[in-house]
Amino acid sequence: MAGMSIGQAAERSGCTVATVRHYEEEGLLKAIGRAPNGRRVYGWPDIHRLRFVRRCRDLGFSIDDVRMLLGATDATSPDCLAVRDMAVAHIDRLRVMRVEIDALEQSLSSLANTCNEACATGRSPVCTIVEDLGATASG
Amino acid sequence: MAGMSIGQAAERSGCTVATVRHYEEEGLLKAIGRAPNGRRVYGWPDIHRLRFVRRCRDLGFSIDDVRMLLGATDATSPDCLAVRDMAVAHIDRLRVMRVEIDALEQSLSSLANTCNEACATGRSPVCTIVEDLGATASG
DNA sequence: GCTTGATCCTCATGTTACCTGAGGATGCAC
DNA sequence: GTGCATCCTCAGGTAACATGAGGATCAAGC
């Protein structure tokens, strides 16, 4: 089953067609074959590599990070420790993000609740959410 | 104390100078005065408006969202309910984000742990993180 | 009065990770 | 053979600013 079109490759890897082309021109894929008609031809190794990239991106790694990871897989002796350090650093970033998100949700929830009490029955002359967000008259 | 420079405005609002200019050209600020020498002059209402925008952005609202919120503050009769709906929708987005972040952290943590066991003592011939991420040999 | 460094101006381009569309060739089904 | 789907290559758009060029202005110190 080698010899997939870009459409099939996209479907099997969970990318869009545009994204697959994008990864190629970012140099994340090894030389992609071409059919006599000029169309790209993908094999299973390409699909796996695409999935790998997609997975990393979903995990929040940048394209540059992925390039590094792929460099590690391509090298004969991957720098495992550097890769692990990258993962650990990324975990730290995620923890910070979660704390921020929790705080935001709290703020927004209380704003929405206040609003519910103040104007859910209709329109209040002044939106409490906007008030609470700190908008002072600026006329 | 009216008559602040863009630098002071930036400092007091928690923005960078570039960001303040950016918000202006996005139409988020009301007409900013100019000194005879052509420099922008800010008053306290401008600072408050900048803080409002900054706060909203930090809360994850897009510039377009903020434009809407400011429209609500500027209008004589703000559409409070629409504003509340926006906040509620945003809370939903935040919840989804948090679930994803939790999952990512789990994945990365287990990856890092596996790596610690496998290659913390040196370099393993194959990095387990890269393996676990799904990279199968690709040519 | 003059130099120096900080701050300001505008305009243009860069960043990230793609998406969208133009304009045209090709493939597949009926 | 006539559509419609899929593919191709550019080119430009998106969000929310950041950065840099090239030049004017200001405030401080000597």
PDB file of C-alpha atoms (C1' of nucleotides) in Angstrom, chain D residues 1-10 12-30:
ATOM      1  C1'  DG D   1     -17.000  13.398 -22.972  1.00  0.00           C
ATOM      2  C1'  DT D   2     -18.463  15.986 -19.397  1.00  0.00           C
ATOM      3  C1'  DG D   3     -18.279  16.905 -14.844  1.00  0.00           C
ATOM      4  C1'  DC D   4     -16.426  17.094 -10.277  1.00  0.00           C
ATOM      5  C1'  DA D   5     -12.707  16.012  -7.152  1.00  0.00           C
ATOM      6  C1'  DT D   6      -8.006  16.358  -6.412  1.00  0.00           C
ATOM      7  C1'  DC D   7      -3.684  17.942  -7.385  1.00  0.00           C
ATOM      8  C1'  DC D   8      -0.032  21.569  -8.662  1.00  0.00           C
ATOM      9  C1'  DT D   9       2.476  26.232  -7.727  1.00  0.00           C
ATOM     10  C1'  DC D  10       2.706  30.656  -6.296  1.00  0.00           C
ATOM     11  C1'  DG D  12      -1.073  36.864  -0.086  1.00  0.00           C
ATOM     12  C1'  DG D  13      -3.775  36.740   4.435  1.00  0.00           C
ATOM     13  C1'  DT D  14      -4.280  35.829   9.535  1.00  0.00           C
ATOM     14  C1'  DA D  15      -3.295  37.464  14.923  1.00  0.00           C
ATOM     15  C1'  DA D  16      -0.946  40.426  17.825  1.00  0.00           C
ATOM     16  C1'  DC D  17       2.353  42.365  18.174  1.00  0.00           C
ATOM     17  C1'  DA D  18       8.129  42.838  17.861  1.00  0.00           C
ATOM     18  C1'  DT D  19      11.981  44.723  15.596  1.00  0.00           C
ATOM     19  C1'  DG D  20      14.718  47.680  12.891  1.00  0.00           C
ATOM     20  C1'  DA D  21      15.807  51.684   9.746  1.00  0.00           C
ATOM     21  C1'  DG D  22      16.379  56.435   9.517  1.00  0.00           C
ATOM     22  C1'  DG D  23      15.611  60.607  11.523  1.00  0.00           C
ATOM     23  C1'  DA D  24      13.767  64.287  14.927  1.00  0.00           C
ATOM     24  C1'  DT D  25      13.511  65.871  19.649  1.00  0.00           C
ATOM     25  C1'  DC D  26      14.337  66.295  24.610  1.00  0.00           C
ATOM     26  C1'  DA D  27      16.625  66.605  29.094  1.00  0.00           C
ATOM     27  C1'  DA D  28      20.962  66.462  31.523  1.00  0.00           C
ATOM     28  C1'  DG D  29      25.598  67.585  32.305  1.00  0.00           C
ATOM     29  C1'  DC D  30      29.760  70.261  31.376  1.00  0.00           C
TER      30       DC D  30
END
